[in-house]
XYZ file of N, CA, C and O in Angstrom:
708
model
N 41.377 142.337 -125.328
C 40.849 142.673 -124.113
C 39.751 142.106 -123.810
O 39.241 142.725 -123.893
N 39.660 141.364 -122.676
C 38.200 141.452 -122.201
C 38.227 142.464 -120.815
O 38.166 142.136 -120.239
N 37.169 143.290 -120.897
C 36.967 143.954 -118.976
C 35.494 143.451 -118.961
O 34.680 143.160 -118.834
N 36.251 143.462 -117.567
C 35.011 142.849 -117.235
C 34.651 142.851 -115.988
O 35.386 144.311 -114.791
N 33.372 143.404 -115.207
C 33.073 144.560 -115.056
C 32.332 143.967 -113.250
O 32.401 143.370 -113.486
N 33.798 144.450 -112.643
C 33.819 144.176 -111.312
C 33.176 145.113 -110.421
O 32.668 145.244 -109.511
N 32.316 146.161 -110.388
C 30.685 146.285 -109.638
C 30.028 145.580 -108.977
O 29.404 144.666 -109.957
N 29.906 146.054 -108.368
C 29.065 144.548 -107.516
C 26.898 145.577 -107.892
O 26.752 146.468 -107.649
N 26.191 144.800 -109.029
C 25.128 144.664 -109.237
C 24.011 145.242 -107.309
O 24.367 143.871 -107.734
N 23.705 145.619 -107.401
C 22.356 146.041 -106.269
C 21.346 146.392 -106.663
O 21.063 147.251 -107.073
N 20.188 145.054 -106.821
C 19.191 145.911 -107.738
C 17.785 146.649 -106.660
O 17.936 146.681 -105.236
N 16.841 147.607 -106.951
C 15.674 148.580 -106.238
C 15.851 147.210 -105.265
O 15.731 147.401 -103.725
N 15.404 146.385 -105.134
C 14.197 145.138 -104.714
C 15.665 144.629 -103.752
O 15.259 144.463 -102.890
N 16.904 143.839 -104.188
C 17.823 143.609 -103.198
C 17.980 145.108 -102.182
O 18.140 144.190 -100.737
N 18.055 146.765 -102.930
C 18.179 147.211 -101.839
C 17.408 147.495 -100.638
O 18.080 147.230 -99.707
N 15.588 147.378 -101.484
C 15.492 147.802 -100.157
C 14.452 146.535 -98.978
O 14.936 146.400 -97.827
N 14.713 145.525 -99.734
C 14.617 144.056 -98.445
C 16.012 144.008 -97.963
O 16.103 144.195 -96.003
N 17.501 144.566 -97.946
C 18.411 144.382 -97.254
C 18.043 146.049 -95.964
O 18.963 145.736 -95.125
N 18.156 146.806 -96.945
C 17.895 148.075 -96.009
C 16.157 147.848 -94.772
O 17.489 148.421 -94.122
N 15.613 147.133 -95.253
C 14.695 147.379 -94.269
C 15.472 145.810 -93.121
O 14.666 146.251 -92.483
N 15.643 145.068 -93.793
C 16.440 143.424 -93.066
C 17.082 144.890 -92.247
O 17.321 143.863 -90.498
N 18.178 145.252 -92.610
C 19.122 146.158 -91.098
C 18.482 147.637 -90.875
O 19.139 147.803 -89.727
N 17.462 147.403 -90.509
C 16.585 148.535 -88.971
C 16.482 148.354 -88.483
O 17.315 149.305 -87.849
N 17.001 147.591 -87.282
C 17.350 146.680 -86.504
C 17.675 145.672 -85.972
O 19.036 145.247 -87.302
N 18.579 146.494 -85.209
C 20.626 145.966 -84.436
C 19.633 145.362 -82.443
O 18.720 146.095 -82.033
N 19.725 144.253 -82.931
C 20.016 143.414 -81.743
C 21.148 143.663 -81.229
O 22.275 142.604 -81.540
N 20.854 143.503 -79.734
C 21.712 143.833 -78.802
C 21.869 142.800 -77.664
O 20.762 142.315 -77.335
N 22.576 142.412 -76.649
C 21.936 142.181 -75.848
C 21.370 142.465 -74.539
O 20.233 141.398 -74.150
N 20.492 143.327 -74.764
C 19.642 144.193 -73.843
C 19.209 144.956 -74.404
O 17.967 145.781 -73.553
N 18.723 145.327 -75.722
C 18.899 146.281 -76.200
C 18.208 146.360 -77.789
O 18.469 145.632 -78.103
N 17.235 146.310 -78.348
C 16.486 146.592 -80.043
C 16.991 147.746 -80.243
O 16.951 149.011 -79.864
N 17.603 148.412 -80.985
C 18.328 149.346 -81.514
C 17.124 149.647 -83.230
O 18.178 148.980 -83.749
N 16.779 150.697 -83.267
C 15.650 150.941 -84.286
C 17.396 151.880 -85.083
O 16.833 152.950 -84.857
N 18.352 151.479 -86.567
C 19.282 151.928 -86.725
C 18.073 153.630 -88.035
O 19.658 155.040 -88.216
N 17.617 153.550 -88.047
C 16.179 154.034 -89.452
C 16.203 155.691 -88.732
O 15.860 155.862 -89.351
N 15.468 155.146 -87.615
C 14.552 155.844 -86.677
C 15.857 156.553 -85.752
O 14.579 157.533 -85.236
N 16.664 155.523 -85.121
C 17.499 156.157 -84.246
C 16.706 156.610 -83.508
O 16.297 157.548 -82.612
N 16.112 154.912 -82.531
C 15.985 155.409 -81.152
C 16.535 153.145 -80.957
O 16.390 153.475 -81.689
N 16.239 153.216 -79.423
C 16.608 152.105 -78.971
C 15.491 152.155 -77.970
O 15.011 152.709 -77.256
N 15.933 150.785 -77.442
C 14.476 150.193 -76.637
C 15.303 149.621 -75.315
O 15.654 148.452 -76.409
N 15.571 149.444 -74.543
C 16.170 148.405 -73.416
C 15.742 147.725 -72.633
O 14.327 147.776 -72.151
N 15.021 146.857 -72.885
C 14.566 145.210 -72.925
C 15.056 145.072 -70.880
O 16.180 144.688 -71.030
N 14.194 144.249 -70.348
C 15.294 144.346 -69.333
C 14.399 142.811 -68.049
O 15.030 141.632 -68.216
N 13.120 142.466 -68.897
C 12.709 141.033 -69.218
C 12.262 139.817 -69.972
O 12.962 138.888 -70.597
N 12.218 140.265 -70.850
C 11.802 139.421 -72.499
C 13.896 139.625 -73.070
O 14.795 140.887 -72.903
N 13.813 138.565 -73.998
C 14.143 139.086 -74.834
C 14.339 139.662 -76.194
O 13.818 140.256 -76.323
N 15.711 140.679 -76.434
C 15.526 141.465 -77.431
C 15.109 141.042 -78.903
O 14.193 142.209 -79.119
N 15.588 139.761 -78.626
C 15.285 139.116 -80.510
C 13.372 138.964 -80.769
O 12.964 139.555 -81.369
N 13.133 138.423 -78.504
C 11.561 138.604 -78.862
C 11.300 140.678 -79.210
O 9.800 140.264 -79.684
N 11.418 141.358 -78.302
C 11.151 142.009 -78.388
C 10.487 142.334 -79.785
O 9.783 143.372 -80.208
N 12.265 142.245 -80.527
C 12.135 142.705 -82.263
C 11.090 142.057 -83.103
O 10.545 143.172 -83.903
N 10.237 140.570 -83.144
C 9.475 140.146 -82.710
C 8.075 140.698 -82.806
O 7.358 140.786 -83.721
N 7.862 140.615 -81.913
C 6.599 141.623 -80.729
C 6.018 142.472 -81.881
O 5.424 143.526 -82.167
N 7.476 143.663 -81.899
C 6.442 145.078 -83.188
C 6.690 144.833 -83.998
O 5.631 145.064 -84.698
N 6.949 143.183 -85.103
C 6.617 143.311 -85.701
C 5.253 142.585 -85.692
O 4.468 143.075 -86.931
N 5.342 141.544 -84.989
C 3.422 141.377 -84.775
C 2.692 142.035 -84.535
O 2.038 143.244 -84.961
N 2.772 143.002 -84.042
C 2.364 144.321 -83.344
C 1.237 145.428 -84.873
O 0.620 145.570 -85.600
N 3.048 145.733 -85.731
C 2.699 146.331 -86.676
C 1.197 145.388 -88.069
O 0.849 146.490 -88.478
N 1.549 144.601 -88.148
C 1.172 143.053 -89.005
C -0.544 143.364 -88.222
O -1.885 142.958 -88.434
N -0.731 143.544 -86.246
C -2.189 143.362 -86.835
C -2.548 144.317 -86.567
O -4.007 144.316 -86.971
N -2.294 145.138 -86.174
C -3.052 147.339 -86.327
C -2.068 147.480 -87.274
O -0.800 148.536 -87.007
N -2.719 147.291 -88.283
C -1.142 147.909 -89.388
C -1.078 148.932 -89.559
O -2.849 149.881 -90.005
N -0.794 150.480 -89.930
C -1.011 151.697 -89.664
C 0.923 152.363 -90.604
O 1.404 152.265 -90.417
N 0.245 152.474 -91.778
C 1.542 153.222 -92.279
C 2.275 154.306 -92.063
O 3.712 154.655 -92.039
N 1.445 154.872 -91.010
C 2.343 156.762 -90.869
C 2.360 156.357 -89.753
O 2.639 157.618 -88.868
N 2.415 155.336 -88.381
C 3.173 155.527 -87.569
C 4.528 154.836 -88.158
O 4.833 153.564 -88.250
N 5.551 155.380 -87.362
C 6.711 154.767 -87.527
C 6.670 153.697 -86.710
O 5.623 153.431 -85.168
N 7.454 152.463 -85.778
C 7.952 151.007 -85.504
C 8.450 151.771 -83.382
O 7.533 150.818 -83.020
N 8.416 153.251 -83.259
C 8.619 153.212 -81.998
C 7.733 153.805 -81.353
O 7.144 153.262 -80.547
N 6.449 153.518 -81.964
C 5.362 153.403 -81.308
C 4.512 152.041 -81.042
O 3.936 152.822 -80.124
N 5.128 151.332 -81.579
C 4.497 150.454 -81.556
C 5.022 149.507 -79.695
O 5.580 148.843 -79.579
N 6.552 150.337 -80.602
C 8.029 149.271 -79.368
C 7.223 149.627 -77.797
O 7.432 149.757 -77.068
N 6.665 150.918 -77.665
C 6.252 152.486 -76.904
C 4.513 151.684 -76.614
O 5.095 151.089 -74.796
N 3.548 150.809 -76.933
C 2.501 149.776 -77.120
C 4.049 149.204 -75.965
O 3.022 147.703 -75.286
N 4.373 148.005 -76.301
C 5.021 146.604 -76.533
C 5.932 146.683 -74.641
O 5.756 146.025 -74.222
N 6.290 148.545 -75.170
C 7.363 147.814 -73.363
C 6.572 147.556 -72.203
O 6.874 147.285 -70.905
N 5.087 147.835 -72.588
C 4.377 147.938 -71.061
C 4.773 146.068 -70.065
O 4.229 145.313 -69.713
N 4.384 145.600 -71.665
C 4.441 144.387 -71.002
C 6.079 142.875 -71.075
O 5.778 142.111 -70.371
N 7.191 144.043 -71.525
C 7.890 144.390 -70.020
C 8.156 144.301 -69.547
O 8.617 143.476 -67.976
N 7.236 145.627 -69.021
C 8.067 145.449 -67.820
C 7.312 144.651 -67.116
O 6.794 143.855 -65.420
N 6.371 144.310 -67.177
C 5.013 143.133 -66.635
C 5.051 142.102 -66.275
O 5.386 140.763 -65.872
N 6.146 141.554 -67.395
C 7.363 140.440 -66.682
C 8.464 139.769 -66.125
O 8.595 139.369 -65.909
N 8.501 141.595 -65.806
C 9.495 141.691 -64.762
C 9.031 140.828 -63.348
O 9.654 140.520 -62.334
N 7.820 141.539 -63.413
C 7.248 141.161 -62.296
C 6.652 139.720 -62.307
O 5.983 138.832 -61.075
N 5.823 139.181 -63.237
C 5.111 137.706 -63.217
C 5.959 136.854 -64.616
O 6.110 136.480 -65.937
N 6.500 135.867 -63.916
C 7.741 134.619 -64.642
C 6.374 134.370 -65.644
O 7.407 133.697 -66.519
N 4.770 133.779 -65.302
C 3.548 133.237 -66.638
C 3.776 133.787 -67.521
O 3.562 133.144 -68.483
N 3.729 135.368 -68.006
C 3.248 136.148 -68.703
C 4.947 135.973 -69.057
O 4.913 135.965 -70.491
N 5.730 136.118 -68.603
C 6.885 136.830 -69.234
C 7.266 134.479 -70.266
O 7.807 134.902 -71.291
N 7.231 134.211 -69.624
C 6.908 132.828 -70.097
C 5.995 132.535 -71.196
O 6.018 131.950 -72.607
N 4.962 132.678 -71.597
C 3.560 133.055 -72.347
C 4.384 133.952 -73.542
O 3.727 133.125 -74.552
N 5.314 135.208 -73.447
C 5.486 135.713 -74.594
C 7.273 134.902 -74.737
O 6.222 134.624 -76.884
N 7.823 134.550 -74.248
C 8.650 134.163 -75.398
C 8.464 133.218 -75.701
O 9.043 132.887 -76.672
N 7.575 132.050 -74.932
C 7.318 130.300 -75.474
C 5.909 130.918 -76.507
O 6.257 130.488 -78.247
N 5.750 131.522 -76.753
C 4.097 132.553 -77.972
C 5.424 132.849 -79.088
O 5.630 132.691 -80.329
N 6.861 133.890 -78.809
C 7.427 134.221 -80.201
C 8.548 132.992 -80.584
O 8.624 132.606 -81.829
N 8.506 132.001 -79.502
C 9.133 130.866 -79.895
C 9.349 130.171 -81.482
O 9.368 130.115 -82.149
N 7.317 129.821 -80.575
C 6.633 128.935 -82.044
C 6.313 129.245 -82.672
O 6.291 129.334 -84.225
N 6.359 131.133 -82.823
C 5.913 131.874 -83.825
C 7.141 131.760 -85.290
O 7.315 131.606 -85.930
N 8.364 132.274 -84.282
C 9.630 131.607 -85.625
C 9.774 129.850 -85.885
O 10.900 130.640 -86.956
N 9.423 129.098 -84.735
C 9.311 127.562 -85.153
C 8.183 127.586 -86.335
O 9.453 126.762 -87.942
N 7.528 127.890 -86.242
C 6.658 127.630 -87.635
C 7.108 129.134 -89.004
O 6.724 128.656 -89.731
N 7.770 129.784 -88.570
C 7.593 130.389 -89.656
C 8.429 129.942 -90.531
O 9.140 130.053 -91.938
N 10.256 129.844 -89.462
C 10.862 128.911 -90.195
C 10.518 127.314 -91.372
O 11.612 127.365 -92.038
N 10.464 126.657 -90.197
C 9.567 126.134 -91.092
C 8.962 126.296 -92.396
O 8.964 125.508 -93.114
N 7.599 126.719 -92.611
C 7.136 127.287 -94.160
C 8.431 128.311 -94.762
O 8.089 127.939 -95.351
N 8.707 129.455 -93.982
C 9.779 130.605 -95.044
C 11.152 130.626 -95.052
O 11.872 131.082 -95.373
N 11.699 130.519 -94.170
C 12.924 128.566 -94.129
C 14.039 130.776 -93.168
O 14.269 130.783 -93.352
N 13.550 131.480 -92.594
C 13.490 132.448 -91.684
C 13.139 132.908 -90.469
O 11.409 132.250 -90.524
N 12.623 133.798 -89.866
C 12.297 134.325 -88.048
C 11.262 135.008 -89.006
O 11.761 135.148 -89.712
N 10.480 134.446 -88.041
C 8.873 135.435 -88.714
C 9.585 137.251 -88.389
O 8.852 137.985 -89.299
N 9.737 137.654 -87.978
C 9.507 139.528 -88.378
C 10.998 139.336 -89.331
O 11.000 140.956 -90.327
N 11.664 138.405 -90.404
C 12.638 138.425 -91.584
C 11.753 138.324 -93.007
O 11.679 138.698 -93.658
N 10.619 137.831 -92.566
C 10.042 136.891 -93.170
C 9.805 138.465 -94.085
O 8.985 139.869 -93.581
N 9.801 139.264 -95.578
C 9.525 140.218 -96.055
C 7.943 140.698 -96.565
O 7.738 141.325 -96.463
N 7.540 139.513 -96.992
C 5.617 139.914 -97.430
C 5.114 140.012 -95.554
O 5.157 138.871 -95.163
N 4.286 140.785 -95.915
C 2.933 140.534 -95.082
C 2.177 140.200 -95.038
O 1.396 139.497 -93.962
N 1.699 139.741 -97.032
C 0.384 138.370 -96.346
C 1.007 136.782 -95.427
O 0.177 136.470 -95.182
N 1.593 137.281 -95.331
C 2.556 136.150 -95.351
C 3.234 135.591 -93.731
O 2.548 134.671 -93.416
N 3.038 136.960 -92.919
C 2.997 137.102 -91.353
C 1.693 136.672 -90.999
O 1.198 136.338 -90.042
N -0.011 137.387 -92.176
C -0.744 137.693 -91.295
C -1.441 136.717 -91.471
O -1.773 136.087 -90.691
N -1.528 135.442 -92.118
C -1.702 134.268 -92.176
C -1.083 133.410 -91.316
O -1.684 132.613 -90.782
N 0.317 133.382 -90.388
C 0.382 133.001 -89.827
C 0.165 133.843 -88.557
O -0.120 132.696 -86.890
N -0.180 135.061 -88.587
C -0.821 134.728 -87.115
C -2.087 134.316 -87.553
O -2.900 134.858 -86.240
N -3.002 134.603 -88.553
C -4.127 133.860 -88.249
C -4.861 132.637 -87.817
O -5.323 131.822 -87.130
N -3.302 131.541 -88.758
C -3.053 130.193 -87.573
C -3.033 130.551 -85.590
O -3.620 129.525 -85.584
N -2.532 131.475 -85.887
C -1.973 131.923 -84.040
C -3.409 132.384 -83.337
O -3.562 132.776 -81.764
N -4.540 132.942 -83.915
C -5.502 134.094 -83.219
C -6.242 133.506 -82.450
O -6.485 134.510 -81.594
N -6.330 132.767 -81.688
C -7.158 131.846 -81.336
C -7.149 131.409 -79.733
O -6.802 131.487 -79.063
N -4.683 131.953 -79.976
C -4.275 131.400 -79.355
C -4.471 132.163 -77.151
O -4.551 133.671 -77.867
N -3.428 132.217 -76.481
C -3.594 133.280 -75.325
C -2.459 133.742 -75.336
O -2.685 134.863 -75.325
N -1.458 133.406 -76.266
C -0.475 134.598 -76.612
C -1.011 135.125 -77.437
O -0.598 136.248 -76.960
N -1.704 135.261 -78.388
C -2.073 136.406 -79.178
C -3.130 137.337 -78.818
O -2.936 138.593 -79.227
N -4.207 136.699 -78.332
C -4.908 136.940 -77.393
C -4.636 138.475 -76.751
O -5.044 139.700 -76.211
N -3.153 137.928 -75.445
C -2.578 138.995 -74.745
C -2.146 139.951 -75.343
O -2.446 140.943 -75.203
N -1.501 139.457 -76.110
C -0.562 140.752 -77.312
C -1.697 141.619 -78.087
O -1.783 143.236 -77.670
N -2.445 140.479 -78.319
C -3.810 141.821 -79.651
C -4.695 142.661 -78.974
O -5.039 143.973 -79.125
N -4.608 141.910 -77.204
C -5.845 143.318 -76.443
C -5.262 144.186 -75.920
O -5.452 145.176 -75.205
N -3.951 143.741 -75.872
C -3.029 144.865 -74.301
C -2.589 146.131 -76.133
O -2.237 147.513 -75.459
N -2.367 145.687 -76.731
C -1.763 146.590 -78.242
C -3.367 147.911 -78.283
O -2.591 148.333 -78.817
N -4.823 147.519 -77.766
C -5.257 148.379 -78.507
C -5.282 149.643 -77.666
O -5.270 150.381 -77.646
N -4.879 150.048 -75.981
C -4.634 150.725 -75.264
C -3.504 150.848 -75.450
O -3.363 152.455 -75.354
N -2.348 150.059 -75.366
C -0.759 150.384 -75.541
C -1.529 151.319 -76.775
O 0.426 152.564 -76.524
N -1.379 150.710 -77.855
C -1.353 151.331 -78.857
C -2.093 152.746 -78.964
O -1.196 154.610 -78.874
N -3.286 152.529 -78.991
C -3.961 153.640 -79.253
C -3.932 155.235 -78.168
O -5.422 155.834 -78.468
N -3.666 154.896 -76.978
C -4.063 155.428 -76.060
C -3.177 156.731 -75.738
O -3.348 157.224 -75.046
N -1.637 156.294 -76.462
C -0.668 157.075 -76.810
C -0.876 158.447 -77.352
O -1.036 158.165 -79.474
N -0.634 159.262 -76.319
C -1.242 161.383 -76.768
C -0.339 161.641 -78.598
O -0.330 161.603 -79.310
N 0.589 160.457 -78.728
C 1.622 160.575 -79.664
C 1.181 160.443 -80.867
O 0.930 161.559 -82.075
N 0.731 159.052 -80.828
C 0.025 159.071 -82.275
C -1.653 159.875 -82.880
O -1.656 159.417 -83.805
N -2.366 160.079 -81.459
C -3.509 160.796 -82.175
C -3.411 161.763 -83.016
O -3.858 161.835 -84.157
N -1.551 163.072 -83.077
C -2.843 164.090 -84.640
C -2.453 163.079 -85.492
O -2.237 163.209 -86.949
N -1.538 161.885 -86.211
C -1.214 161.255 -86.897
C -2.707 160.346 -87.684
O -2.282 160.107 -88.498
N -3.278 160.362 -86.025
C -4.988 159.564 -87.193
C -6.515 161.096 -87.481
O -6.688 160.234 -87.601
N -4.979 161.991 -86.685
C -6.237 163.078 -87.761
C -7.241 163.718 -86.297
O -8.219 164.059 -86.102
N -6.690 163.082 -84.870
C -7.906 162.736 -83.816
C -7.216 164.200 -83.222
O -5.693 164.518 -82.338
N -7.857 165.587 -82.505
C -7.182 165.915 -82.166
C -7.005 166.226 -80.266
O -6.628 167.164 -79.337
N -7.862 165.195 -79.755
C -7.973 164.731 -78.303
C -9.555 165.244 -78.134
O -10.150 164.740 -78.661
N -8.956 164.627 -76.498
C -10.343 164.653 -76.086
C -10.585 166.912 -76.579
O -9.882 167.131 -75.946
N -12.324 166.675 -76.092
C -12.108 168.816 -76.559
C -13.206 168.657 -75.411
O -13.356 170.183 -75.103
N -13.781 167.507 -74.346
C -14.896 168.217 -73.457
C -14.194 169.400 -72.200
O -14.768 169.802 -71.898
N -12.334 169.556 -72.067
C -11.460 170.541 -71.084
C -11.773 171.229 -71.886
O -11.313 172.604 -71.373
N -11.623 171.341 -73.659
C -12.139 172.897 -73.836
C -13.277 173.500 -74.207
O -13.559 174.469 -75.335
N -14.518 172.738 -73.829
C -15.658 173.748 -73.585
C -16.621 172.850 -75.094
O -16.937 173.104 -75.786
N -15.694 171.584 -75.459
C -16.340 170.467 -76.659
C -16.097 170.985 -77.969
O -14.957 172.086 -78.228
N -16.904 170.267 -78.669
C -17.137 170.152 -79.974
C -17.225 171.873 -80.383
O -16.888 171.927 -82.304
N -17.630 172.529 -80.494
C -19.603 173.644 -80.423
C -18.006 174.265 -81.186
O -18.869 174.958 -82.540
N -17.157 175.201 -80.338
C -16.119 176.251 -81.128
C -15.033 175.415 -81.424
O -13.652 175.938 -81.524
N -14.855 174.019 -81.671
C -13.896 173.683 -81.866
C -13.572 172.172 -82.814
O -13.657 170.987 -83.200
N -14.061 172.767 -83.810
C -14.322 171.652 -85.672
C -15.509 171.499 -85.667
O -15.810 170.391 -86.304
N -16.189 171.336 -84.781
C -18.034 170.798 -85.420
C -18.688 171.452 -86.485
O -19.161 170.279 -86.924
N -18.398 172.847 -86.451
C -19.008 172.915 -88.693
C -17.858 173.245 -89.509
O -17.473 173.962 -90.465
N -16.995 172.319 -88.837
C -15.288 172.322 -90.003
C -16.376 171.689 -91.471
O -15.447 172.085 -92.852
N -17.469 171.402 -91.421
C -17.741 170.373 -93.338
C -17.846 171.419 -93.829
O -19.739 171.567 -92.895
N -16.869 171.780 -94.315
C -18.197 172.058 -94.984
C -18.467 171.751 -96.762
O -18.953 172.379 -97.405
N -18.607 170.643 -96.791
C -19.376 169.354 -98.129
C -21.115 169.836 -96.747
O -21.918 169.238 -97.866
N -21.593 170.036 -96.129
C -22.391 169.945 -95.952
C -23.333 171.550 -95.609
O -22.926 172.047 -95.718
């Protein structure tokens, strides 16, 4: 009698791809990150659009030490602005739709579902001259790096002038000089 192993074999690669894809759950009104245990409600933009924007933000400003929630926080300003500005809403929705369409043509899946970072960055390079890309890129500079919660993750202690300057707060910390 032959014994058949009925266990489903999952390779490490399959596990990583599957578990990574399941990190985000999209509802009608929200994007929920199941692994980091946070969610955000979107009011003007589609939740799927916000999910894609989070991946775009991570690809434009890649920092492995930053959780997705910091990128989401930086992008919430776009949702708030899109509530008041229908042209901005159209720009973002059409930009993401175009990116997803291009991704489906080339990789047979939406942009946020493409697992290879190099492939996603190549698609962003194709659109880097567009108004959509420039709007997202420029807004993220302040939205991401002005967030005081991310400063310690980069080793930045913040402004020191309020505390007397750097002379007594790290000026002589370099022991190799």
